[in-house]
mmCIF file of C-alpha atoms and ligand atoms in Angstrom:
data_model
loop_
_atom_site.group_PDB
_atom_site.id
_atom_site.type_symbol
_atom_site.label_atom_id
_atom_site.label_comp_id
_atom_site.label_asym_id
_atom_site.label_seq_id
_atom_site.Cartn_x
_atom_site.Cartn_y
_atom_site.Cartn_z
ATOM 1 C CA UNK K 1 -4.595 -27.859 12.105
ATOM 2 C CA UNK K 2 -2.026 -25.076 12.537
ATOM 3 C CA UNK K 3 -2.860 -21.177 13.535
ATOM 4 C CA UNK K 4 -0.552 -19.312 11.187
ATOM 5 C CA UNK K 5 -0.805 -18.330 7.940
ATOM 6 C CA UNK K 6 1.987 -18.311 5.768
ATOM 7 C CA UNK K 7 2.000 -14.961 3.885
ATOM 8 C CA UNK K 8 3.418 -14.141 0.607
ATOM 9 C CA UNK K 9 3.757 -10.990 -1.666
ATOM 10 C CA UNK K 10 5.431 -10.542 -4.682
ATOM 11 C CA UNK K 11 3.441 -8.484 -6.741
ATOM 12 C CA UNK K 12 6.159 -5.907 -7.407
ATOM 13 C CA UNK K 13 9.542 -4.975 -6.223
ATOM 14 C CA UNK K 14 9.766 -6.570 -2.891
ATOM 15 C CA UNK K 15 9.964 -10.172 -2.005
ATOM 16 C CA UNK K 16 7.976 -10.604 1.363
ATOM 17 C CA UNK K 17 7.485 -13.336 3.437
ATOM 18 C CA UNK K 18 5.388 -13.478 6.871
ATOM 19 C CA UNK K 19 3.427 -15.520 9.649
ATOM 20 C CA UNK K 20 0.923 -14.159 10.877
ATOM 21 C CA UNK K 21 -2.049 -15.445 13.483
ATOM 22 C CA UNK K 22 -5.686 -14.949 13.449
ATOM 23 C CA UNK K 23 -5.539 -11.994 15.699
ATOM 24 C CA UNK K 24 -2.585 -9.916 13.560
ATOM 25 C CA UNK K 25 0.277 -10.711 15.653
ATOM 26 C CA UNK K 26 3.401 -11.309 13.214
ATOM 27 C CA UNK K 27 5.615 -14.561 14.633
ATOM 28 C CA UNK K 28 8.078 -13.890 11.602
ATOM 29 C CA UNK K 29 8.379 -11.405 8.619
ATOM 30 C CA UNK K 30 11.436 -10.844 6.215
ATOM 31 C CA UNK K 31 11.150 -8.666 2.834
ATOM 32 C CA UNK K 32 13.911 -8.614 0.365
ATOM 33 C CA UNK K 33 13.973 -5.422 -1.512
ATOM 34 C CA UNK K 34 14.841 -4.864 -4.993
ATOM 35 C CA UNK K 35 15.702 -1.143 -4.584
ATOM 36 C CA UNK K 36 19.419 -1.154 -5.852
ATOM 37 C CA UNK K 37 18.599 -3.354 -8.817
ATOM 38 C CA UNK K 38 16.306 -1.026 -10.330
ATOM 39 C CA UNK K 39 17.249 2.410 -9.142
ATOM 40 C CA UNK K 40 19.675 3.147 -11.820
ATOM 41 C CA UNK K 41 16.274 2.466 -14.791
ATOM 42 C CA UNK K 42 14.532 4.809 -12.293
ATOM 43 C CA UNK K 43 11.450 2.820 -12.162
ATOM 44 C CA UNK K 44 10.875 -0.878 -11.721
ATOM 45 C CA UNK K 45 12.256 -2.662 -14.634
ATOM 46 C CA UNK K 46 9.746 -6.171 -14.985
ATOM 47 C CA UNK K 47 12.057 -8.559 -16.302
ATOM 48 C CA UNK K 48 14.520 -8.315 -13.385
ATOM 49 C CA UNK K 49 12.100 -8.386 -10.766
ATOM 50 C CA UNK K 50 10.635 -11.912 -11.665
ATOM 51 C CA UNK K 51 14.035 -13.112 -11.480
ATOM 52 C CA UNK K 52 15.033 -11.493 -8.401
ATOM 53 C CA UNK K 53 12.081 -12.879 -6.758
ATOM 54 C CA UNK K 54 12.768 -16.215 -8.075
ATOM 55 C CA UNK K 55 15.972 -16.414 -6.148
ATOM 56 C CA UNK K 56 14.932 -15.138 -3.456
ATOM 57 C CA UNK K 57 11.522 -16.645 -2.617
ATOM 58 C CA UNK K 58 12.684 -19.987 -1.205
ATOM 59 C CA UNK K 59 15.543 -18.535 1.106
ATOM 60 C CA UNK K 60 13.203 -16.051 2.757
ATOM 61 C CA UNK K 61 10.263 -18.786 3.521
ATOM 62 C CA UNK K 62 13.170 -21.270 4.587
ATOM 63 C CA UNK K 63 14.319 -18.127 7.023
ATOM 64 C CA UNK K 64 10.756 -16.835 8.323
ATOM 65 C CA UNK K 65 9.947 -20.294 9.080
ATOM 66 C CA UNK K 66 13.235 -20.846 10.605
ATOM 67 C CA UNK K 67 13.084 -17.705 12.792
ATOM 68 C CA UNK K 68 9.794 -18.547 14.040
ATOM 69 C CA UNK K 69 10.939 -22.192 14.913
ATOM 70 C CA UNK K 70 7.684 -23.311 12.592
ATOM 71 C CA UNK K 71 7.042 -26.410 10.505
ATOM 72 C CA UNK K 72 4.378 -27.065 7.779
ATOM 73 C CA UNK K 73 2.053 -28.575 10.647
ATOM 74 C CA UNK K 74 1.907 -25.078 12.111
ATOM 75 C CA UNK K 75 0.237 -23.486 9.509
ATOM 76 C CA UNK K 76 -3.484 -22.896 8.139
ATOM 77 C CA UNK K 77 -3.022 -21.699 5.298
ATOM 78 C CA UNK K 78 -0.672 -20.133 2.650
ATOM 79 C CA UNK K 79 -2.047 -16.559 0.944
ATOM 80 C CA UNK K 80 -0.426 -15.137 -1.861
ATOM 81 C CA UNK K 81 -1.347 -12.370 -3.662
ATOM 82 C CA UNK K 82 -2.752 -12.884 -6.991
ATOM 83 C CA UNK K 83 -2.995 -8.813 -7.960
ATOM 84 C CA UNK K 84 -3.079 -6.328 -9.129
ATOM 85 C CA UNK K 85 0.437 -6.289 -9.740
ATOM 86 C CA UNK K 86 3.469 -6.987 -12.525
ATOM 87 C CA UNK K 87 2.465 -10.406 -14.444
ATOM 88 C CA UNK K 88 5.885 -12.237 -13.940
ATOM 89 C CA UNK K 89 6.595 -10.810 -10.478
ATOM 90 C CA UNK K 90 3.008 -12.352 -9.523
ATOM 91 C CA UNK K 91 3.466 -15.657 -11.339
ATOM 92 C CA UNK K 92 6.784 -16.272 -9.029
ATOM 93 C CA UNK K 93 4.793 -15.821 -5.597
ATOM 94 C CA UNK K 94 1.845 -17.491 -7.006
ATOM 95 C CA UNK K 95 3.337 -20.686 -8.288
ATOM 96 C CA UNK K 96 5.790 -21.098 -5.472
ATOM 97 C CA UNK K 97 2.738 -20.690 -2.736
ATOM 98 C CA UNK K 98 0.773 -23.316 -5.163
ATOM 99 C CA UNK K 99 3.862 -25.931 -5.153
ATOM 100 C CA UNK K 100 4.494 -25.639 -1.189
ATOM 101 C CA UNK K 101 0.537 -26.074 -0.932
ATOM 102 C CA UNK K 102 0.110 -29.288 -2.530
ATOM 103 C CA UNK K 103 3.272 -30.687 -1.075
ATOM 104 C CA UNK K 104 2.377 -30.012 2.360
ATOM 105 C CA UNK K 105 -1.067 -30.346 2.126
ATOM 106 C CA UNK K 106 -2.436 -27.141 3.259
ATOM 107 C CA UNK K 107 -5.182 -24.846 1.207
ATOM 108 C CA UNK K 108 -3.744 -22.059 -0.390
ATOM 109 C CA UNK K 109 -5.522 -18.929 -0.998
ATOM 110 C CA UNK K 110 -5.035 -16.350 -4.037
ATOM 111 C CA UNK K 111 -5.071 -12.826 -2.292
ATOM 112 C CA UNK K 112 -6.562 -9.159 -3.663
ATOM 113 C CA UNK K 113 -2.815 -7.082 -2.665
ATOM 114 C CA UNK K 114 -5.778 -3.966 -2.073
ATOM 115 C CA UNK K 115 -7.556 -5.891 0.201
ATOM 116 C CA UNK K 116 -3.939 -6.521 2.101
ATOM 117 C CA UNK K 117 -3.255 -2.947 2.148
ATOM 118 C CA UNK K 118 -6.539 -2.340 4.174
ATOM 119 C CA UNK K 119 -5.968 -5.167 6.254
ATOM 120 C CA UNK K 120 -2.534 -3.867 7.729
ATOM 121 C CA UNK K 121 -4.184 -1.757 9.996
ATOM 122 C CA UNK K 122 -5.414 -4.921 11.999
ATOM 123 C CA UNK K 123 -1.718 -5.736 12.470
ATOM 124 C CA UNK K 124 -0.514 -6.168 16.037
ATOM 125 C CA UNK K 125 -3.617 -4.855 17.121
ATOM 126 C CA UNK K 126 -7.409 -4.624 16.058
ATOM 127 C CA UNK K 127 -8.104 -1.602 14.714
ATOM 128 C CA UNK K 128 -11.010 -1.907 11.549
ATOM 129 C CA UNK K 129 -14.515 -0.909 12.408
ATOM 130 C CA UNK K 130 -17.499 -0.941 10.389
ATOM 131 C CA UNK K 131 -18.572 1.154 8.319
ATOM 132 C CA UNK K 132 -15.191 2.722 7.366
ATOM 133 C CA UNK K 133 -13.567 4.901 4.934
ATOM 134 C CA UNK K 134 -10.902 3.756 3.252
ATOM 135 C CA UNK K 135 -8.088 6.449 1.577
ATOM 136 C CA UNK K 136 -5.541 3.943 0.100
ATOM 137 C CA UNK K 137 -2.107 6.182 -1.138
ATOM 138 C CA UNK K 138 0.788 3.464 -2.945
ATOM 139 C CA UNK K 139 2.463 3.473 -5.555
ATOM 140 C CA UNK K 140 0.272 1.629 -8.085
ATOM 141 C CA UNK K 141 -3.254 3.285 -6.478
ATOM 142 C CA UNK K 142 -5.080 6.225 -4.899
ATOM 143 C CA UNK K 143 -8.183 5.297 -4.369
ATOM 144 C CA UNK K 144 -11.424 6.205 -1.810
ATOM 145 C CA UNK K 145 -13.490 3.328 -0.637
ATOM 146 C CA UNK K 146 -16.343 2.685 1.773
ATOM 147 C CA UNK K 147 -16.792 -0.649 3.802
ATOM 148 C CA UNK K 148 -20.206 -0.857 4.750
ATOM 149 C CA UNK K 149 -19.239 -4.364 6.156
ATOM 150 C CA UNK K 150 -16.463 -6.573 5.841
ATOM 151 C CA UNK K 151 -18.375 -7.933 2.819
ATOM 152 C CA UNK K 152 -18.798 -4.604 0.875
ATOM 153 C CA UNK K 153 -15.964 -2.812 -1.188
ATOM 154 C CA UNK K 154 -18.021 0.540 -2.368
ATOM 155 C CA UNK K 155 -15.329 2.366 -4.578
ATOM 156 C CA UNK K 156 -16.140 6.221 -4.159
ATOM 157 C CA UNK K 157 -12.916 7.307 -6.581
ATOM 158 C CA UNK K 158 -9.777 6.735 -8.254
ATOM 159 C CA UNK K 159 -7.025 8.901 -9.603
ATOM 160 C CA UNK K 160 -7.350 9.468 -13.142
ATOM 161 C CA UNK K 161 -3.779 9.966 -14.006
ATOM 162 C CA UNK K 162 -0.786 9.503 -11.194
ATOM 163 C CA UNK K 163 -0.809 7.980 -8.061
ATOM 164 C CA UNK K 164 0.190 10.028 -4.851
ATOM 165 C CA UNK K 165 2.890 7.632 -4.658
ATOM 166 C CA UNK K 166 4.083 8.018 -8.099
ATOM 167 C CA UNK K 167 3.999 11.694 -7.860
ATOM 168 C CA UNK K 168 6.095 11.916 -4.361
ATOM 169 C CA UNK K 169 8.715 9.327 -6.488
ATOM 170 C CA UNK K 170 8.830 11.694 -9.953
ATOM 171 C CA UNK K 171 8.629 14.701 -7.665
ATOM 172 C CA UNK K 172 11.868 13.279 -5.554
ATOM 173 C CA UNK K 173 13.451 12.565 -8.826
ATOM 174 C CA UNK K 174 12.827 16.158 -10.072
ATOM 175 C CA UNK K 175 13.911 17.473 -6.878
ATOM 176 C CA UNK K 176 17.794 15.367 -7.321
ATOM 177 C CA UNK K 177 16.608 13.240 -4.342
ATOM 178 C CA UNK K 178 16.902 9.999 -5.719
ATOM 179 C CA UNK K 179 15.116 6.798 -5.081
ATOM 180 C CA UNK K 180 13.470 5.892 -2.512
ATOM 181 C CA UNK K 181 11.345 8.942 -2.858
ATOM 182 C CA UNK K 182 8.811 9.286 -0.536
ATOM 183 C CA UNK K 183 11.134 9.088 2.654
ATOM 184 C CA UNK K 184 13.320 11.395 0.974
ATOM 185 C CA UNK K 185 10.440 13.711 0.355
ATOM 186 C CA UNK K 186 9.182 13.278 3.872
ATOM 187 C CA UNK K 187 12.499 14.527 5.125
ATOM 188 C CA UNK K 188 12.998 17.663 2.878
ATOM 189 C CA UNK K 189 9.022 19.055 3.388
ATOM 190 C CA UNK K 190 9.574 18.509 7.253
ATOM 191 C CA UNK K 191 12.771 20.961 7.243
ATOM 192 C CA UNK K 192 10.776 23.392 4.481
ATOM 193 C CA UNK K 193 8.259 26.374 4.518
ATOM 194 C CA UNK K 194 5.128 25.635 2.240
ATOM 195 C CA UNK K 195 5.527 29.177 0.848
ATOM 196 C CA UNK K 196 4.863 28.073 -2.991
ATOM 197 C CA UNK K 197 1.142 27.891 -3.805
ATOM 198 C CA UNK K 198 0.790 24.395 -6.248
ATOM 199 C CA UNK K 199 -2.482 23.446 -8.056
ATOM 200 C CA UNK K 200 -4.799 21.244 -5.967
ATOM 201 C CA UNK K 201 -6.285 19.314 -9.137
ATOM 202 C CA UNK K 202 -9.724 18.583 -8.285
ATOM 203 C CA UNK K 203 -10.189 19.630 -5.150
ATOM 204 C CA UNK K 204 -13.590 21.360 -5.371
ATOM 205 C CA UNK K 205 -15.844 17.810 -5.876
ATOM 206 C CA UNK K 206 -16.459 14.416 -5.926
ATOM 207 C CA UNK K 207 -13.799 11.765 -4.734
ATOM 208 C CA UNK K 208 -11.830 11.454 -7.846
ATOM 209 C CA UNK K 209 -8.239 12.380 -8.171
ATOM 210 C CA UNK K 210 -5.728 13.811 -10.562
ATOM 211 C CA UNK K 211 -1.973 14.570 -9.623
ATOM 212 C CA UNK K 212 -0.316 14.727 -13.020
ATOM 213 C CA UNK K 213 -0.993 18.247 -12.911
ATOM 214 C CA UNK K 214 0.679 18.511 -9.837
ATOM 215 C CA UNK K 215 3.670 16.752 -10.483
ATOM 216 C CA UNK K 216 4.190 19.125 -13.889
ATOM 217 C CA UNK K 217 3.471 22.319 -12.222
ATOM 218 C CA UNK K 218 6.602 21.241 -9.540
ATOM 219 C CA UNK K 219 8.820 20.359 -12.270
ATOM 220 C CA UNK K 220 7.659 23.869 -14.177
ATOM 221 C CA UNK K 221 8.698 25.450 -10.491
ATOM 222 C CA UNK K 222 12.041 23.820 -10.966
ATOM 223 C CA UNK K 223 12.535 24.570 -14.557
ATOM 224 C CA UNK K 224 11.917 28.288 -14.072
ATOM 225 C CA UNK K 225 13.470 29.352 -11.048
ATOM 226 C CA UNK K 226 17.229 28.973 -10.905
ATOM 227 C CA UNK K 227 17.832 29.253 -7.354
ATOM 228 C CA UNK K 228 15.032 27.214 -6.114
ATOM 229 C CA UNK K 229 15.153 25.900 -2.122
ATOM 230 C CA UNK K 230 14.453 21.934 -2.451
ATOM 231 C CA UNK K 231 13.245 21.454 1.141
ATOM 232 C CA UNK K 232 10.923 24.655 0.409
ATOM 233 C CA UNK K 233 9.422 23.034 -2.599
ATOM 234 C CA UNK K 234 9.011 19.546 -0.953
ATOM 235 C CA UNK K 235 6.955 21.323 1.399
ATOM 236 C CA UNK K 236 4.652 23.342 -0.621
ATOM 237 C CA UNK K 237 4.210 19.506 -3.105
ATOM 238 C CA UNK K 238 3.308 17.898 0.061
ATOM 239 C CA UNK K 239 1.080 20.941 1.549
ATOM 240 C CA UNK K 240 -0.867 20.465 -1.902
ATOM 241 C CA UNK K 241 -1.213 16.965 -2.132
ATOM 242 C CA UNK K 242 -2.344 16.872 1.801
ATOM 243 C CA UNK K 243 -4.788 19.435 0.984
ATOM 244 C CA UNK K 244 -6.094 17.668 -1.713
ATOM 245 C CA UNK K 245 -6.460 14.160 -0.130
ATOM 246 C CA UNK K 246 -7.667 15.742 3.403
ATOM 247 C CA UNK K 247 -10.559 17.744 2.018
ATOM 248 C CA UNK K 248 -11.965 14.805 -0.184
ATOM 249 C CA UNK K 249 -11.596 12.731 3.215
ATOM 250 C CA UNK K 250 -13.563 15.393 4.974
ATOM 251 C CA UNK K 251 -16.181 14.961 2.329
ATOM 252 C CA UNK K 252 -16.535 11.052 2.702
ATOM 253 C CA UNK K 253 -16.600 11.342 6.477
ATOM 254 C CA UNK K 254 -19.737 14.395 6.334
ATOM 255 C CA UNK K 255 -21.287 12.464 3.300
ATOM 256 C CA UNK K 256 -20.814 8.816 4.829
ATOM 257 C CA UNK K 257 -20.662 9.101 8.432
ATOM 258 C CA UNK K 258 -18.240 6.224 9.065
ATOM 259 C CA UNK K 259 -17.059 4.924 12.010
ATOM 260 C CA UNK K 260 -13.542 4.799 11.273
ATOM 261 C CA UNK K 261 -11.001 6.460 8.472
ATOM 262 C CA UNK K 262 -8.350 3.681 7.330
ATOM 263 C CA UNK K 263 -5.190 5.483 5.267
ATOM 264 C CA UNK K 264 -3.162 2.784 3.607
ATOM 265 C CA UNK K 265 -0.284 2.033 1.727
ATOM 266 C CA UNK K 266 3.096 3.059 0.927
ATOM 267 C CA UNK K 267 2.409 6.903 1.474
ATOM 268 C CA UNK K 268 0.575 5.986 4.620
ATOM 269 C CA UNK K 269 3.980 5.795 6.383
ATOM 270 C CA UNK K 270 4.820 9.266 5.890
ATOM 271 C CA UNK K 271 4.760 11.305 8.862
ATOM 272 C CA UNK K 272 3.100 14.596 7.390
ATOM 273 C CA UNK K 273 0.260 12.257 5.742
ATOM 274 C CA UNK K 274 -0.526 10.825 9.592
ATOM 275 C CA UNK K 275 -0.400 14.010 10.981
ATOM 276 C CA UNK K 276 -2.887 14.959 8.781
ATOM 277 C CA UNK K 277 -5.056 12.618 9.047
ATOM 278 C CA UNK K 278 -4.906 12.216 12.780
ATOM 279 C CA UNK K 279 -5.712 16.109 12.640
ATOM 280 C CA UNK K 280 -8.613 15.535 11.044
ATOM 281 C CA UNK K 281 -10.419 12.496 12.551
ATOM 282 C CA UNK K 282 -9.734 14.291 16.301
ATOM 283 C CA UNK K 283 -11.780 17.226 14.497
ATOM 284 C CA UNK K 284 -14.453 15.337 13.292
ATOM 285 C CA UNK K 285 -14.735 12.311 15.964
ATOM 286 C CA UNK K 286 -13.920 9.347 13.676
ATOM 287 C CA UNK K 287 -11.512 6.894 14.658
ATOM 288 C CA UNK K 288 -8.381 6.627 12.586
ATOM 289 C CA UNK K 289 -7.049 3.285 11.523
ATOM 290 C CA UNK K 290 -3.180 3.558 10.638
ATOM 291 C CA UNK K 291 -1.204 0.720 9.542
ATOM 292 C CA UNK K 292 2.207 0.002 12.112
ATOM 293 C CA UNK K 293 4.099 2.593 9.680
ATOM 294 C CA UNK K 294 6.663 -0.434 8.999
ATOM 295 C CA UNK K 295 3.973 -2.108 7.798
ATOM 296 C CA UNK K 296 2.407 0.690 5.195
ATOM 297 C CA UNK K 297 4.486 -0.402 2.215
ATOM 298 C CA UNK K 298 4.283 -3.616 0.597
ATOM 299 C CA UNK K 299 4.784 -6.225 2.893
ATOM 300 C CA UNK K 300 3.393 -9.898 3.639
ATOM 301 C CA UNK K 301 2.001 -9.255 6.912
ATOM 302 C CA UNK K 302 -0.943 -7.697 5.359
ATOM 303 C CA UNK K 303 -1.333 -10.262 2.974
ATOM 304 C CA UNK K 304 -1.311 -12.981 5.532
ATOM 305 C CA UNK K 305 -3.867 -10.656 7.440
ATOM 306 C CA UNK K 306 -6.360 -10.554 4.540
ATOM 307 C CA UNK K 307 -5.424 -14.414 4.396
ATOM 308 C CA UNK K 308 -8.065 -15.016 7.543
ATOM 309 C CA UNK K 309 -11.173 -13.069 5.952
ATOM 310 C CA UNK K 310 -10.374 -15.408 3.180
ATOM 311 C CA UNK K 311 -10.574 -18.357 5.476
ATOM 312 C CA UNK K 312 -13.121 -17.263 7.652
ATOM 313 C CA UNK K 313 -15.461 -16.020 5.320
ATOM 314 C CA UNK K 314 -15.323 -18.413 2.908
ATOM 315 C CA UNK K 315 -13.862 -16.872 -0.131
ATOM 316 C CA UNK K 316 -11.989 -18.601 -2.541
ATOM 317 C CA UNK K 317 -10.308 -16.710 -5.623
ATOM 318 C CA UNK K 318 -7.956 -18.770 -7.936
ATOM 319 C CA UNK K 319 -4.089 -18.959 -8.458
ATOM 320 C CA UNK K 320 -4.138 -17.211 -11.668
ATOM 321 C CA UNK K 321 -1.715 -13.534 -11.694
ATOM 322 C CA UNK K 322 -4.238 -10.905 -12.138
ATOM 323 C CA UNK K 323 -2.303 -8.012 -12.993
ATOM 324 C CA UNK K 324 -5.295 -5.597 -13.211
ATOM 325 C CA UNK K 325 -7.141 -6.839 -10.317
ATOM 326 C CA UNK K 326 -9.954 -4.332 -8.845
ATOM 327 C CA UNK K 327 -10.647 -3.770 -5.257
ATOM 328 C CA UNK K 328 -14.096 -5.075 -5.545
ATOM 329 C CA UNK K 329 -12.440 -8.576 -6.892
ATOM 330 C CA UNK K 330 -11.247 -11.549 -4.133
HETATM 331 O O1 KG4 R 401 2.589 -0.024 -0.829
HETATM 332 P P1 KG4 R 401 3.452 0.569 -1.433
HETATM 333 O O2 KG4 R 401 4.343 0.021 -0.790
HETATM 334 O O3 KG4 R 401 3.450 -0.212 -3.205
HETATM 335 C C1 KG4 R 401 2.335 -0.263 -3.843
HETATM 336 O O4 KG4 R 401 1.590 -1.230 -3.887
HETATM 337 O O5 KG4 R 401 2.510 0.754 -4.890
HETATM 338 O O6 KG4 R 401 3.610 1.940 -2.194
HETATM 339 C C2 KG4 R 401 4.692 2.546 -2.970
HETATM 340 C C3 KG4 R 401 4.538 3.803 -2.646
HETATM 341 C C4 KG4 R 401 5.587 4.596 -3.255
HETATM 342 O O7 KG4 R 401 5.409 5.279 -4.695
HETATM 343 C C5 KG4 R 401 6.939 5.208 -2.452
HETATM 344 O O8 KG4 R 401 7.413 6.383 -2.893
HETATM 345 C C6 KG4 R 401 5.361 5.872 -1.258
HETATM 346 O O9 KG4 R 401 4.669 4.653 -1.337
HETATM 347 N N1 KG4 R 401 6.136 5.862 0.157
HETATM 348 C C7 KG4 R 401 6.132 7.354 0.605
HETATM 349 C C8 KG4 R 401 6.722 6.836 2.387
HETATM 350 N N2 KG4 R 401 7.222 5.515 1.929
HETATM 351 C C9 KG4 R 401 6.998 5.137 0.528
HETATM 352 N N3 KG4 R 401 5.544 7.987 0.477
HETATM 353 C C10 KG4 R 401 5.682 8.893 1.411
HETATM 354 N N4 KG4 R 401 6.681 8.574 2.379
HETATM 355 C C11 KG4 R 401 6.993 7.728 2.717
HETATM 356 N N5 KG4 R 401 7.591 7.813 4.240
HETATM 357 ZN ZN1 ZN R 402 1.108 -2.354 -2.454
#
């Protein structure tokens, strides 16, 4: 029996394949981005996404296996995202994984993308320890969860409207920064001064989030100030996001006393988010777990890493695409 998991991630607009061992060492990874295909639409165009996955998937798998000098006998299992995500995109990964699993006679696991993000913190180095507070900030999700142990996923709160990543992308568009929005906002914010006070929605209590009001407020500011400074608006926007995120995280740390804080998802690639979380954990004596920056955004290494949980804990899930899969679902 081999000692590598072949991870496959096609839930949105990246075709990603990786080989990862049980320690989180990444033997090879290849991610094909579809940015150029979707940039003219200002968002992901589902039908084009699944077609691009279909063209990319087999060559990417072959490339990863060749790069690592691996054949099917070196594989313990295949792990593939079954949701949440776009139906057509998920279907390409799932059907490919299922066919290869049958052809190579190895088990295939359907994996929850959100659990993949959480396990991204264990890539290259084991970091997660329980109980853990998790802040997941991506393009599709914004949530806080409490993980008492490796079997429990208690949802504390989600966003009522936009996710943080979506908000970064929309504000980037409002400021004329184009796609991908997150890194562009990071660069501008780093050079600006947060001297505009944008609203901090739902900051006062609880674990729920709301970001659409902040997004609209930035749009209104830009419409009504002809000579606005892009850098200062970006800095003030990031400042408002960080204020909300850190307040809710500190609330969770004080109430739940976790051993670690895991901050995951695409927005966890932001240097400002990483620095802010480093600051608050240093002050509160909680250990911070961040994914390596290159693996905060969607990738197959995190899916392979989560697959090891499914193998070791005997979790099985079907290979049907589940576009609305929740954190608590396997
Ligand atoms: O986790 P992810 O790759 O996909 C989803 O599961 O949604 O997250 C994508 C989101 C996008 O909204 C993108 O703008 C944001 O993560 N993002 C960033 C950065 N890189 C990606 N946000 C802030 N700073 C970044 N460097
Ligand atoms: Zn994701």
